[in-house]
Amino acid sequence: MHNIGIDLGGTKTEGILLDDNFEIIERKRVKTNQEKGYSSILELIKDLVDHLRQKTDQKTSLGICTPGALSKETGVIKNSNTQCLIGKDLKNDLENILNQEISIENDANCFALAESKLGAAKNFDVVFGVIMGTGVGGGIVIKEQIHNGRTNIAGEWGHHCIRPQGNSCYCGKKGCVETYLSGPALEKRWEEISGKQQSVSEIVLDLENKKNNNQYPRWKGEFLTNFGLALGNVIDILDPDAIVLGGGLSNIPFLYDDAKSSVYHRVFSDQIDTPILKNKLGDSAGVFGACMI
Ligand SMILES: [Zn+2]
């Protein structure tokens, strides 16, 4: 049996066809156009799956990696930053269109699973995967199995509170990790304290080059504190064997030294050496993970 995985992202959607050894037979990437609404997303997935099915004469499994979680009670999508998916029964609708049973998983869970099976966290039993990009998410994998939890929200790291009186979040709560550690949140904070509009990668580059602006240490200090709090909590509760970072912000070099120290500093333990690893599969983790669910 061959495996088809679809990674439905906010801006791009990727499809992949893998053989039994997870070797790539075919992959294709298209623009998502989420502003055209839910029906265009269904069409786009159907086109991709049809294309991939033509590349093999074997039976195929089909997994979809999507932002948001599936409600355990109703099956509809909740908590998605691709907002036209919220409240939709994507699994049922796709099964009807594609005439096949499918599996759907949250993108951070797919990321954690793929990195645990094939990537940076291979050979670690309990893995916490973190995505830091436009949004912030997390997933727990135990012995190569996703841990979903009683209500399908296990590992929803981006929306646990680190500051009860803090920033308002679209989810309705205050002080969520996502409102401090997402790309847009970090850029907004930089603009507040420096008056400048810059991307996170530009800010980090200036920091590395020791550009003379005394707001940089302040911005970085807050970043380190929030990152330390947010991952220190995870270690205190889950004590994973490894943490693997993904998403655009995982390219920031200081996450693996200064920020790691900030995490260790906040953990309730006399001895701490949890590896904090950069992902190995890059952008492909979601689509590989979708083939494995
Ligand atoms: Zn939130």
PDB file of C-alpha atoms and ligand atoms in Angstrom:
ATOM      1  CA  MET A   1       0.000   0.000   0.000  1.00  0.00           C
ATOM      2  CA  HIS A   2       1.249   3.485  -0.870  1.00  0.00           C
ATOM      3  CA  ASN A   3       0.530   6.574   1.215  1.00  0.00           C
ATOM      4  CA  ILE A   4      -0.879   9.921   0.154  1.00  0.00           C
ATOM      5  CA  GLY A   5      -0.448  12.847   2.536  1.00  0.00           C
ATOM      6  CA  ILE A   6      -1.881  16.328   2.133  1.00  0.00           C
ATOM      7  CA  ASP A   7      -0.611  19.274   4.156  1.00  0.00           C
ATOM      8  CA  LEU A   8      -3.299  21.933   4.091  1.00  0.00           C
ATOM      9  CA  GLY A   9      -1.645  25.219   5.006  1.00  0.00           C
ATOM     10  CA  GLY A  10      -2.942  28.758   5.218  1.00  0.00           C
ATOM     11  CA  THR A  11      -0.993  29.918   2.156  1.00  0.00           C
ATOM     12  CA  LYS A  12       0.098  26.718   0.387  1.00  0.00           C
ATOM     13  CA  THR A  13      -1.095  23.131   0.192  1.00  0.00           C
ATOM     14  CA  GLU A  14       1.230  20.258  -0.530  1.00  0.00           C
ATOM     15  CA  GLY A  15       0.478  16.696  -1.587  1.00  0.00           C
ATOM     16  CA  ILE A  16       2.875  13.798  -1.510  1.00  0.00           C
ATOM     17  CA  LEU A  17       2.822  10.142  -2.565  1.00  0.00           C
ATOM     18  CA  LEU A  18       5.155   7.825  -0.639  1.00  0.00           C
ATOM     19  CA  ASP A  19       5.952   4.144  -1.021  1.00  0.00           C
ATOM     20  CA  ASP A  20       6.006   1.692   1.918  1.00  0.00           C
ATOM     21  CA  ASN A  21       9.503   2.857   2.904  1.00  0.00           C
ATOM     22  CA  PHE A  22       8.449   6.512   2.975  1.00  0.00           C
ATOM     23  CA  GLU A  23      10.377   7.233  -0.222  1.00  0.00           C
ATOM     24  CA  ILE A  24       8.867   9.984  -2.375  1.00  0.00           C
ATOM     25  CA  ILE A  25       7.163   8.942  -5.614  1.00  0.00           C
ATOM     26  CA  GLU A  26       5.518  12.279  -6.385  1.00  0.00           C
ATOM     27  CA  ARG A  27       4.943  15.621  -4.707  1.00  0.00           C
ATOM     28  CA  LYS A  28       3.071  18.737  -5.731  1.00  0.00           C
ATOM     29  CA  ARG A  29       2.577  22.119  -4.121  1.00  0.00           C
ATOM     30  CA  VAL A  30      -0.223  24.616  -4.885  1.00  0.00           C
ATOM     31  CA  LYS A  31      -1.471  27.939  -3.513  1.00  0.00           C
ATOM     32  CA  THR A  32      -4.313  27.620  -0.983  1.00  0.00           C
ATOM     33  CA  ASN A  33      -6.501  30.677  -1.751  1.00  0.00           C
ATOM     34  CA  GLN A  34      -8.393  30.362   1.504  1.00  0.00           C
ATOM     35  CA  GLU A  35     -10.172  33.669   0.788  1.00  0.00           C
ATOM     36  CA  LYS A  36     -12.187  31.818  -1.875  1.00  0.00           C
ATOM     37  CA  GLY A  37     -13.776  29.827   0.899  1.00  0.00           C
ATOM     38  CA  TYR A  38     -14.347  26.294   2.050  1.00  0.00           C
ATOM     39  CA  SER A  39     -15.606  24.802  -1.231  1.00  0.00           C
ATOM     40  CA  SER A  40     -12.428  25.896  -3.053  1.00  0.00           C
ATOM     41  CA  ILE A  41     -10.370  24.090  -0.396  1.00  0.00           C
ATOM     42  CA  LEU A  42     -12.332  20.874  -0.955  1.00  0.00           C
ATOM     43  CA  GLU A  43     -11.813  21.193  -4.718  1.00  0.00           C
ATOM     44  CA  LEU A  44      -8.119  21.851  -4.345  1.00  0.00           C
ATOM     45  CA  ILE A  45      -7.621  18.766  -2.165  1.00  0.00           C
ATOM     46  CA  LYS A  46      -9.600  16.628  -4.616  1.00  0.00           C
ATOM     47  CA  ASP A  47      -7.447  17.798  -7.549  1.00  0.00           C
ATOM     48  CA  LEU A  48      -4.249  17.040  -5.640  1.00  0.00           C
ATOM     49  CA  VAL A  49      -5.418  13.591  -4.564  1.00  0.00           C
ATOM     50  CA  ASP A  50      -6.563  12.745  -8.116  1.00  0.00           C
ATOM     51  CA  HIS A  51      -3.158  13.789  -9.445  1.00  0.00           C
ATOM     52  CA  LEU A  52      -1.292  11.640  -6.887  1.00  0.00           C
ATOM     53  CA  ARG A  53      -3.562   8.617  -7.308  1.00  0.00           C
ATOM     54  CA  GLN A  54      -2.672   8.561 -11.025  1.00  0.00           C
ATOM     55  CA  LYS A  55       1.015   8.094 -10.171  1.00  0.00           C
ATOM     56  CA  THR A  56       0.591   4.637  -8.683  1.00  0.00           C
ATOM     57  CA  ASP A  57      -1.297   1.481  -9.511  1.00  0.00           C
ATOM     58  CA  GLN A  58      -1.352   0.411  -5.842  1.00  0.00           C
ATOM     59  CA  LYS A  59      -4.053   1.091  -3.272  1.00  0.00           C
ATOM     60  CA  THR A  60      -3.390   4.266  -1.302  1.00  0.00           C
ATOM     61  CA  SER A  61      -4.069   5.418   2.241  1.00  0.00           C
ATOM     62  CA  LEU A  62      -4.931   9.072   2.667  1.00  0.00           C
ATOM     63  CA  GLY A  63      -4.036  11.395   5.532  1.00  0.00           C
ATOM     64  CA  ILE A  64      -4.651  15.117   5.839  1.00  0.00           C
ATOM     65  CA  CYS A  65      -2.682  17.498   7.994  1.00  0.00           C
ATOM     66  CA  THR A  66      -4.639  20.621   8.849  1.00  0.00           C
ATOM     67  CA  PRO A  67      -4.454  23.598  11.172  1.00  0.00           C
ATOM     68  CA  GLY A  68      -6.821  23.235  14.123  1.00  0.00           C
ATOM     69  CA  ALA A  69      -8.180  20.271  16.047  1.00  0.00           C
ATOM     70  CA  LEU A  70     -11.120  17.987  15.349  1.00  0.00           C
ATOM     71  CA  SER A  71     -13.838  18.153  17.975  1.00  0.00           C
ATOM     72  CA  LYS A  72     -14.058  14.738  19.575  1.00  0.00           C
ATOM     73  CA  GLU A  73     -17.778  15.199  20.071  1.00  0.00           C
ATOM     74  CA  THR A  74     -18.917  16.453  16.659  1.00  0.00           C
ATOM     75  CA  GLY A  75     -15.982  15.823  14.315  1.00  0.00           C
ATOM     76  CA  VAL A  76     -15.936  19.431  13.107  1.00  0.00           C
ATOM     77  CA  ILE A  77     -12.787  21.547  13.060  1.00  0.00           C
ATOM     78  CA  LYS A  78     -12.165  23.931  15.947  1.00  0.00           C
ATOM     79  CA  ASN A  79      -9.325  26.272  16.909  1.00  0.00           C
ATOM     80  CA  SER A  80      -8.038  26.682  13.345  1.00  0.00           C
ATOM     81  CA  ASN A  81      -6.172  29.751  12.141  1.00  0.00           C
ATOM     82  CA  THR A  82      -7.398  28.901   8.611  1.00  0.00           C
ATOM     83  CA  GLN A  83     -10.694  30.303   9.723  1.00  0.00           C
ATOM     84  CA  CYS A  84     -12.934  29.134   6.849  1.00  0.00           C
ATOM     85  CA  LEU A  85     -12.428  25.585   8.173  1.00  0.00           C
ATOM     86  CA  ILE A  86     -13.886  26.312  11.614  1.00  0.00           C
ATOM     87  CA  GLY A  87     -17.136  24.447  12.221  1.00  0.00           C
ATOM     88  CA  LYS A  88     -16.787  22.373   9.029  1.00  0.00           C
ATOM     89  CA  ASP A  89     -16.905  18.582   8.930  1.00  0.00           C
ATOM     90  CA  LEU A  90     -13.844  18.349   6.690  1.00  0.00           C
ATOM     91  CA  LYS A  91     -13.354  14.611   7.219  1.00  0.00           C
ATOM     92  CA  ASN A  92     -16.890  13.682   6.260  1.00  0.00           C
ATOM     93  CA  ASP A  93     -17.028  16.108   3.321  1.00  0.00           C
ATOM     94  CA  LEU A  94     -13.743  14.840   1.890  1.00  0.00           C
ATOM     95  CA  GLU A  95     -14.680  11.208   2.364  1.00  0.00           C
ATOM     96  CA  ASN A  96     -17.819  11.853   0.325  1.00  0.00           C
ATOM     97  CA  ILE A  97     -15.963  13.623  -2.460  1.00  0.00           C
ATOM     98  CA  LEU A  98     -13.003  11.223  -2.573  1.00  0.00           C
ATOM     99  CA  ASN A  99     -14.906   8.038  -1.903  1.00  0.00           C
ATOM    100  CA  GLN A 100     -12.303   6.849   0.578  1.00  0.00           C
ATOM    101  CA  GLU A 101     -11.812   6.765   4.320  1.00  0.00           C
ATOM    102  CA  ILE A 102      -9.296   9.384   5.437  1.00  0.00           C
ATOM    103  CA  SER A 103      -7.422  10.341   8.595  1.00  0.00           C
ATOM    104  CA  ILE A 104      -7.103  13.951   9.675  1.00  0.00           C
ATOM    105  CA  GLU A 105      -4.664  15.359  12.195  1.00  0.00           C
ATOM    106  CA  ASN A 106      -3.609  18.697  13.518  1.00  0.00           C
ATOM    107  CA  ASP A 107      -0.498  20.114  11.798  1.00  0.00           C
ATOM    108  CA  ALA A 108       1.602  20.264  14.958  1.00  0.00           C
ATOM    109  CA  ASN A 109       0.794  16.620  15.719  1.00  0.00           C
ATOM    110  CA  CYS A 110       1.810  15.636  12.173  1.00  0.00           C
ATOM    111  CA  PHE A 111       5.027  17.604  12.583  1.00  0.00           C
ATOM    112  CA  ALA A 112       5.848  15.914  15.910  1.00  0.00           C
ATOM    113  CA  LEU A 113       5.066  12.462  14.493  1.00  0.00           C
ATOM    114  CA  ALA A 114       7.213  12.903  11.378  1.00  0.00           C
ATOM    115  CA  GLU A 115      10.163  14.305  13.333  1.00  0.00           C
ATOM    116  CA  SER A 116       9.810  11.462  15.820  1.00  0.00           C
ATOM    117  CA  LYS A 117       9.764   8.738  13.144  1.00  0.00           C
ATOM    118  CA  LEU A 118      12.146  10.130  10.532  1.00  0.00           C
ATOM    119  CA  GLY A 119      13.612  13.392  11.755  1.00  0.00           C
ATOM    120  CA  ALA A 120      15.548  15.081  14.534  1.00  0.00           C
ATOM    121  CA  ALA A 121      13.766  13.253  17.365  1.00  0.00           C
ATOM    122  CA  LYS A 122      14.241   9.737  16.009  1.00  0.00           C
ATOM    123  CA  ASN A 123      15.057   7.254  18.777  1.00  0.00           C
ATOM    124  CA  PHE A 124      13.480   9.361  21.531  1.00  0.00           C
ATOM    125  CA  ASP A 125      10.395   7.833  23.204  1.00  0.00           C
ATOM    126  CA  VAL A 126       8.499  10.900  24.396  1.00  0.00           C
ATOM    127  CA  VAL A 127       8.725  13.820  21.992  1.00  0.00           C
ATOM    128  CA  PHE A 128       7.227  17.277  22.259  1.00  0.00           C
ATOM    129  CA  GLY A 129       7.052  19.019  18.882  1.00  0.00           C
ATOM    130  CA  VAL A 130       6.662  22.773  18.690  1.00  0.00           C
ATOM    131  CA  ILE A 131       5.717  24.882  15.693  1.00  0.00           C
ATOM    132  CA  MET A 132       6.570  28.577  15.898  1.00  0.00           C
ATOM    133  CA  GLY A 133       5.561  30.523  12.808  1.00  0.00           C
ATOM    134  CA  THR A 134       2.522  32.597  11.899  1.00  0.00           C
ATOM    135  CA  GLY A 135       0.794  30.621  14.637  1.00  0.00           C
ATOM    136  CA  VAL A 136       2.147  28.594  17.516  1.00  0.00           C
ATOM    137  CA  GLY A 137       1.289  24.948  18.158  1.00  0.00           C
ATOM    138  CA  GLY A 138       2.517  21.800  19.787  1.00  0.00           C
ATOM    139  CA  GLY A 139       2.103  18.049  19.648  1.00  0.00           C
ATOM    140  CA  ILE A 140       2.952  15.100  21.869  1.00  0.00           C
ATOM    141  CA  VAL A 141       4.222  11.809  20.430  1.00  0.00           C
ATOM    142  CA  ILE A 142       4.827   8.786  22.651  1.00  0.00           C
ATOM    143  CA  LYS A 143       6.605   5.799  21.121  1.00  0.00           C
ATOM    144  CA  GLU A 144       5.734   6.963  17.586  1.00  0.00           C
ATOM    145  CA  GLN A 145       2.045   7.448  18.424  1.00  0.00           C
ATOM    146  CA  ILE A 146       0.305  10.807  18.662  1.00  0.00           C
ATOM    147  CA  HIS A 147      -1.145  11.433  22.114  1.00  0.00           C
ATOM    148  CA  ASN A 148      -4.433  13.240  21.410  1.00  0.00           C
ATOM    149  CA  GLY A 149      -5.854  13.391  24.910  1.00  0.00           C
ATOM    150  CA  ARG A 150      -9.393  13.034  26.199  1.00  0.00           C
ATOM    151  CA  THR A 151     -10.729  16.014  24.243  1.00  0.00           C
ATOM    152  CA  ASN A 152      -8.209  16.133  21.370  1.00  0.00           C
ATOM    153  CA  ILE A 153      -6.335  19.132  22.707  1.00  0.00           C
ATOM    154  CA  ALA A 154      -3.225  17.462  24.164  1.00  0.00           C
ATOM    155  CA  GLY A 155      -0.160  19.485  23.289  1.00  0.00           C
ATOM    156  CA  GLU A 156      -2.081  22.686  22.420  1.00  0.00           C
ATOM    157  CA  TRP A 157       0.928  24.583  23.646  1.00  0.00           C
ATOM    158  CA  GLY A 158       0.185  27.827  21.790  1.00  0.00           C
ATOM    159  CA  HIS A 159      -2.926  28.508  23.825  1.00  0.00           C
ATOM    160  CA  HIS A 160      -1.789  27.816  27.329  1.00  0.00           C
ATOM    161  CA  CYS A 161      -1.558  30.925  29.441  1.00  0.00           C
ATOM    162  CA  ILE A 162       1.779  32.356  30.539  1.00  0.00           C
ATOM    163  CA  ARG A 163       0.420  35.778  31.589  1.00  0.00           C
ATOM    164  CA  PRO A 164      -3.108  35.852  33.100  1.00  0.00           C
ATOM    165  CA  GLN A 165      -3.435  39.621  32.574  1.00  0.00           C
ATOM    166  CA  GLY A 166      -1.552  39.536  29.275  1.00  0.00           C
ATOM    167  CA  ASN A 167      -2.285  40.004  25.573  1.00  0.00           C
ATOM    168  CA  SER A 168      -5.767  39.176  24.281  1.00  0.00           C
ATOM    169  CA  CYS A 169      -5.877  36.187  21.951  1.00  0.00           C
ATOM    170  CA  TYR A 170      -8.305  35.404  19.116  1.00  0.00           C
ATOM    171  CA  CYS A 171      -9.261  32.246  21.035  1.00  0.00           C
ATOM    172  CA  GLY A 172     -10.965  34.387  23.693  1.00  0.00           C
ATOM    173  CA  LYS A 173      -8.373  33.917  26.432  1.00  0.00           C
ATOM    174  CA  LYS A 174      -5.609  36.204  27.661  1.00  0.00           C
ATOM    175  CA  GLY A 175      -1.874  35.665  27.781  1.00  0.00           C
ATOM    176  CA  CYS A 176      -1.655  32.700  25.387  1.00  0.00           C
ATOM    177  CA  VAL A 177       1.847  31.672  24.276  1.00  0.00           C
ATOM    178  CA  GLU A 178       0.860  32.420  20.670  1.00  0.00           C
ATOM    179  CA  THR A 179       0.338  36.094  21.516  1.00  0.00           C
ATOM    180  CA  TYR A 180       4.018  36.312  22.570  1.00  0.00           C
ATOM    181  CA  LEU A 181       5.954  33.784  20.505  1.00  0.00           C
ATOM    182  CA  SER A 182       4.363  33.825  17.032  1.00  0.00           C
ATOM    183  CA  GLY A 183       6.144  35.709  14.248  1.00  0.00           C
ATOM    184  CA  PRO A 184       3.465  38.425  14.061  1.00  0.00           C
ATOM    185  CA  ALA A 185       3.454  38.819  17.880  1.00  0.00           C
ATOM    186  CA  LEU A 186       7.233  39.248  18.025  1.00  0.00           C
ATOM    187  CA  GLU A 187       7.155  41.764  15.160  1.00  0.00           C
ATOM    188  CA  LYS A 188       4.353  43.720  16.814  1.00  0.00           C
ATOM    189  CA  ARG A 189       6.287  43.868  20.089  1.00  0.00           C
ATOM    190  CA  TRP A 190       9.389  45.101  18.252  1.00  0.00           C
ATOM    191  CA  GLU A 191       7.366  47.858  16.633  1.00  0.00           C
ATOM    192  CA  GLU A 192       5.942  48.862  20.032  1.00  0.00           C
ATOM    193  CA  ILE A 193       9.335  49.241  21.659  1.00  0.00           C
ATOM    194  CA  SER A 194      11.438  50.483  18.716  1.00  0.00           C
ATOM    195  CA  GLY A 195       8.910  52.171  16.417  1.00  0.00           C
ATOM    196  CA  LYS A 196      10.310  50.107  13.517  1.00  0.00           C
ATOM    197  CA  GLN A 197       8.587  47.625  11.241  1.00  0.00           C
ATOM    198  CA  GLN A 198      10.896  44.677  10.647  1.00  0.00           C
ATOM    199  CA  SER A 199      10.498  40.954  10.145  1.00  0.00           C
ATOM    200  CA  VAL A 200      11.715  38.630  12.886  1.00  0.00           C
ATOM    201  CA  SER A 201      14.561  37.428  10.662  1.00  0.00           C
ATOM    202  CA  GLU A 202      15.699  41.039  10.095  1.00  0.00           C
ATOM    203  CA  ILE A 203      15.573  41.799  13.817  1.00  0.00           C
ATOM    204  CA  VAL A 204      17.534  38.652  14.651  1.00  0.00           C
ATOM    205  CA  LEU A 205      20.118  39.412  11.966  1.00  0.00           C
ATOM    206  CA  ASP A 206      20.622  42.922  13.388  1.00  0.00           C
ATOM    207  CA  LEU A 207      20.929  41.423  16.854  1.00  0.00           C
ATOM    208  CA  GLU A 208      23.560  38.924  15.711  1.00  0.00           C
ATOM    209  CA  ASN A 209      25.479  41.727  14.011  1.00  0.00           C
ATOM    210  CA  LYS A 210      25.314  43.699  17.279  1.00  0.00           C
ATOM    211  CA  LYS A 211      23.636  46.649  15.586  1.00  0.00           C
ATOM    212  CA  ASN A 212      23.527  49.585  17.890  1.00  0.00           C
ATOM    213  CA  ASN A 213      19.994  49.891  19.172  1.00  0.00           C
ATOM    214  CA  ASN A 214      19.484  49.539  22.878  1.00  0.00           C
ATOM    215  CA  GLN A 215      15.993  48.117  22.355  1.00  0.00           C
ATOM    216  CA  TYR A 216      17.405  44.836  21.022  1.00  0.00           C
ATOM    217  CA  PRO A 217      18.399  43.429  24.433  1.00  0.00           C
ATOM    218  CA  ARG A 218      14.965  44.305  25.778  1.00  0.00           C
ATOM    219  CA  TRP A 219      13.172  42.544  22.920  1.00  0.00           C
ATOM    220  CA  LYS A 220      15.398  39.508  23.155  1.00  0.00           C
ATOM    221  CA  GLY A 221      15.136  39.415  26.957  1.00  0.00           C
ATOM    222  CA  GLU A 222      11.342  39.328  26.818  1.00  0.00           C
ATOM    223  CA  PHE A 223      11.482  36.676  24.105  1.00  0.00           C
ATOM    224  CA  LEU A 224      13.793  34.508  26.244  1.00  0.00           C
ATOM    225  CA  THR A 225      11.608  34.898  29.313  1.00  0.00           C
ATOM    226  CA  ASN A 226       8.420  33.944  27.478  1.00  0.00           C
ATOM    227  CA  PHE A 227      10.055  31.022  25.682  1.00  0.00           C
ATOM    228  CA  GLY A 228      11.557  29.811  28.957  1.00  0.00           C
ATOM    229  CA  LEU A 229       8.221  29.997  30.772  1.00  0.00           C
ATOM    230  CA  ALA A 230       6.324  28.311  27.961  1.00  0.00           C
ATOM    231  CA  LEU A 231       8.683  25.348  27.498  1.00  0.00           C
ATOM    232  CA  GLY A 232       9.636  25.105  31.181  1.00  0.00           C
ATOM    233  CA  ASN A 233       5.957  24.379  31.890  1.00  0.00           C
ATOM    234  CA  VAL A 234       6.025  21.559  29.343  1.00  0.00           C
ATOM    235  CA  ILE A 235       9.069  19.947  30.918  1.00  0.00           C
ATOM    236  CA  ASP A 236       7.586  20.258  34.406  1.00  0.00           C
ATOM    237  CA  ILE A 237       4.441  18.408  33.331  1.00  0.00           C
ATOM    238  CA  LEU A 238       5.495  16.048  30.523  1.00  0.00           C
ATOM    239  CA  ASP A 239       9.272  15.717  31.051  1.00  0.00           C
ATOM    240  CA  PRO A 240       9.774  14.686  27.391  1.00  0.00           C
ATOM    241  CA  ASP A 241      12.899  12.891  26.157  1.00  0.00           C
ATOM    242  CA  ALA A 242      13.328  15.548  23.458  1.00  0.00           C
ATOM    243  CA  ILE A 243      11.774  18.778  22.242  1.00  0.00           C
ATOM    244  CA  VAL A 244      11.952  19.538  18.527  1.00  0.00           C
ATOM    245  CA  LEU A 245      11.310  22.987  17.097  1.00  0.00           C
ATOM    246  CA  GLY A 246       9.704  23.709  13.720  1.00  0.00           C
ATOM    247  CA  GLY A 247       8.132  26.587  11.805  1.00  0.00           C
ATOM    248  CA  GLY A 248       9.866  29.673  10.426  1.00  0.00           C
ATOM    249  CA  LEU A 249      11.148  30.852  13.812  1.00  0.00           C
ATOM    250  CA  SER A 250      12.988  27.561  14.439  1.00  0.00           C
ATOM    251  CA  ASN A 251      15.792  29.062  12.312  1.00  0.00           C
ATOM    252  CA  ILE A 252      16.653  31.568  15.057  1.00  0.00           C
ATOM    253  CA  PRO A 253      20.115  30.498  16.302  1.00  0.00           C
ATOM    254  CA  PHE A 254      19.719  31.718  19.907  1.00  0.00           C
ATOM    255  CA  LEU A 255      16.806  29.323  20.536  1.00  0.00           C
ATOM    256  CA  TYR A 256      19.382  26.551  20.897  1.00  0.00           C
ATOM    257  CA  ASP A 257      21.665  28.276  23.432  1.00  0.00           C
ATOM    258  CA  ASP A 258      20.408  31.383  25.288  1.00  0.00           C
ATOM    259  CA  ALA A 259      16.763  30.346  25.010  1.00  0.00           C
ATOM    260  CA  LYS A 260      17.533  26.789  26.030  1.00  0.00           C
ATOM    261  CA  SER A 261      19.233  28.127  29.171  1.00  0.00           C
ATOM    262  CA  SER A 262      16.168  30.227  29.879  1.00  0.00           C
ATOM    263  CA  VAL A 263      14.013  27.069  29.715  1.00  0.00           C
ATOM    264  CA  TYR A 264      16.354  25.068  31.951  1.00  0.00           C
ATOM    265  CA  HIS A 265      16.442  27.906  34.449  1.00  0.00           C
ATOM    266  CA  ARG A 266      12.683  27.586  34.981  1.00  0.00           C
ATOM    267  CA  VAL A 267      12.341  23.838  35.363  1.00  0.00           C
ATOM    268  CA  PHE A 268      11.641  22.360  38.782  1.00  0.00           C
ATOM    269  CA  SER A 269      14.480  19.873  38.870  1.00  0.00           C
ATOM    270  CA  ASP A 270      18.019  19.640  40.200  1.00  0.00           C
ATOM    271  CA  GLN A 271      19.172  18.110  36.946  1.00  0.00           C
ATOM    272  CA  ILE A 272      18.015  19.109  33.468  1.00  0.00           C
ATOM    273  CA  ASP A 273      19.437  18.176  30.080  1.00  0.00           C
ATOM    274  CA  THR A 274      16.364  17.859  27.819  1.00  0.00           C
ATOM    275  CA  PRO A 275      17.577  18.160  24.208  1.00  0.00           C
ATOM    276  CA  ILE A 276      15.994  21.095  22.352  1.00  0.00           C
ATOM    277  CA  LEU A 277      16.530  20.202  18.710  1.00  0.00           C
ATOM    278  CA  LYS A 278      16.077  21.881  15.372  1.00  0.00           C
ATOM    279  CA  ASN A 279      13.801  19.952  13.003  1.00  0.00           C
ATOM    280  CA  LYS A 280      15.352  17.911  10.202  1.00  0.00           C
ATOM    281  CA  LEU A 281      12.437  17.648   7.780  1.00  0.00           C
ATOM    282  CA  GLY A 282      11.825  21.392   7.433  1.00  0.00           C
ATOM    283  CA  ASP A 283       8.670  22.270   5.535  1.00  0.00           C
ATOM    284  CA  SER A 284       8.101  18.612   4.655  1.00  0.00           C
ATOM    285  CA  ALA A 285       7.320  17.394   8.190  1.00  0.00           C
ATOM    286  CA  GLY A 286       3.577  18.097   7.881  1.00  0.00           C
ATOM    287  CA  VAL A 287       3.119  16.243   4.638  1.00  0.00           C
ATOM    288  CA  PHE A 288       5.227  13.262   5.771  1.00  0.00           C
ATOM    289  CA  GLY A 289       3.323  13.188   9.059  1.00  0.00           C
ATOM    290  CA  ALA A 290       0.036  13.129   7.130  1.00  0.00           C
ATOM    291  CA  CYS A 291       1.188   9.915   5.432  1.00  0.00           C
ATOM    292  CA  MET A 292       1.869   8.314   8.831  1.00  0.00           C
ATOM    293  CA  ILE A 293      -1.399   8.943  10.663  1.00  0.00           C
TER     294      ILE A 293
HETATM  295 ZN    ZN B   1      -5.258  31.686  22.618  1.00  0.00          ZN
END
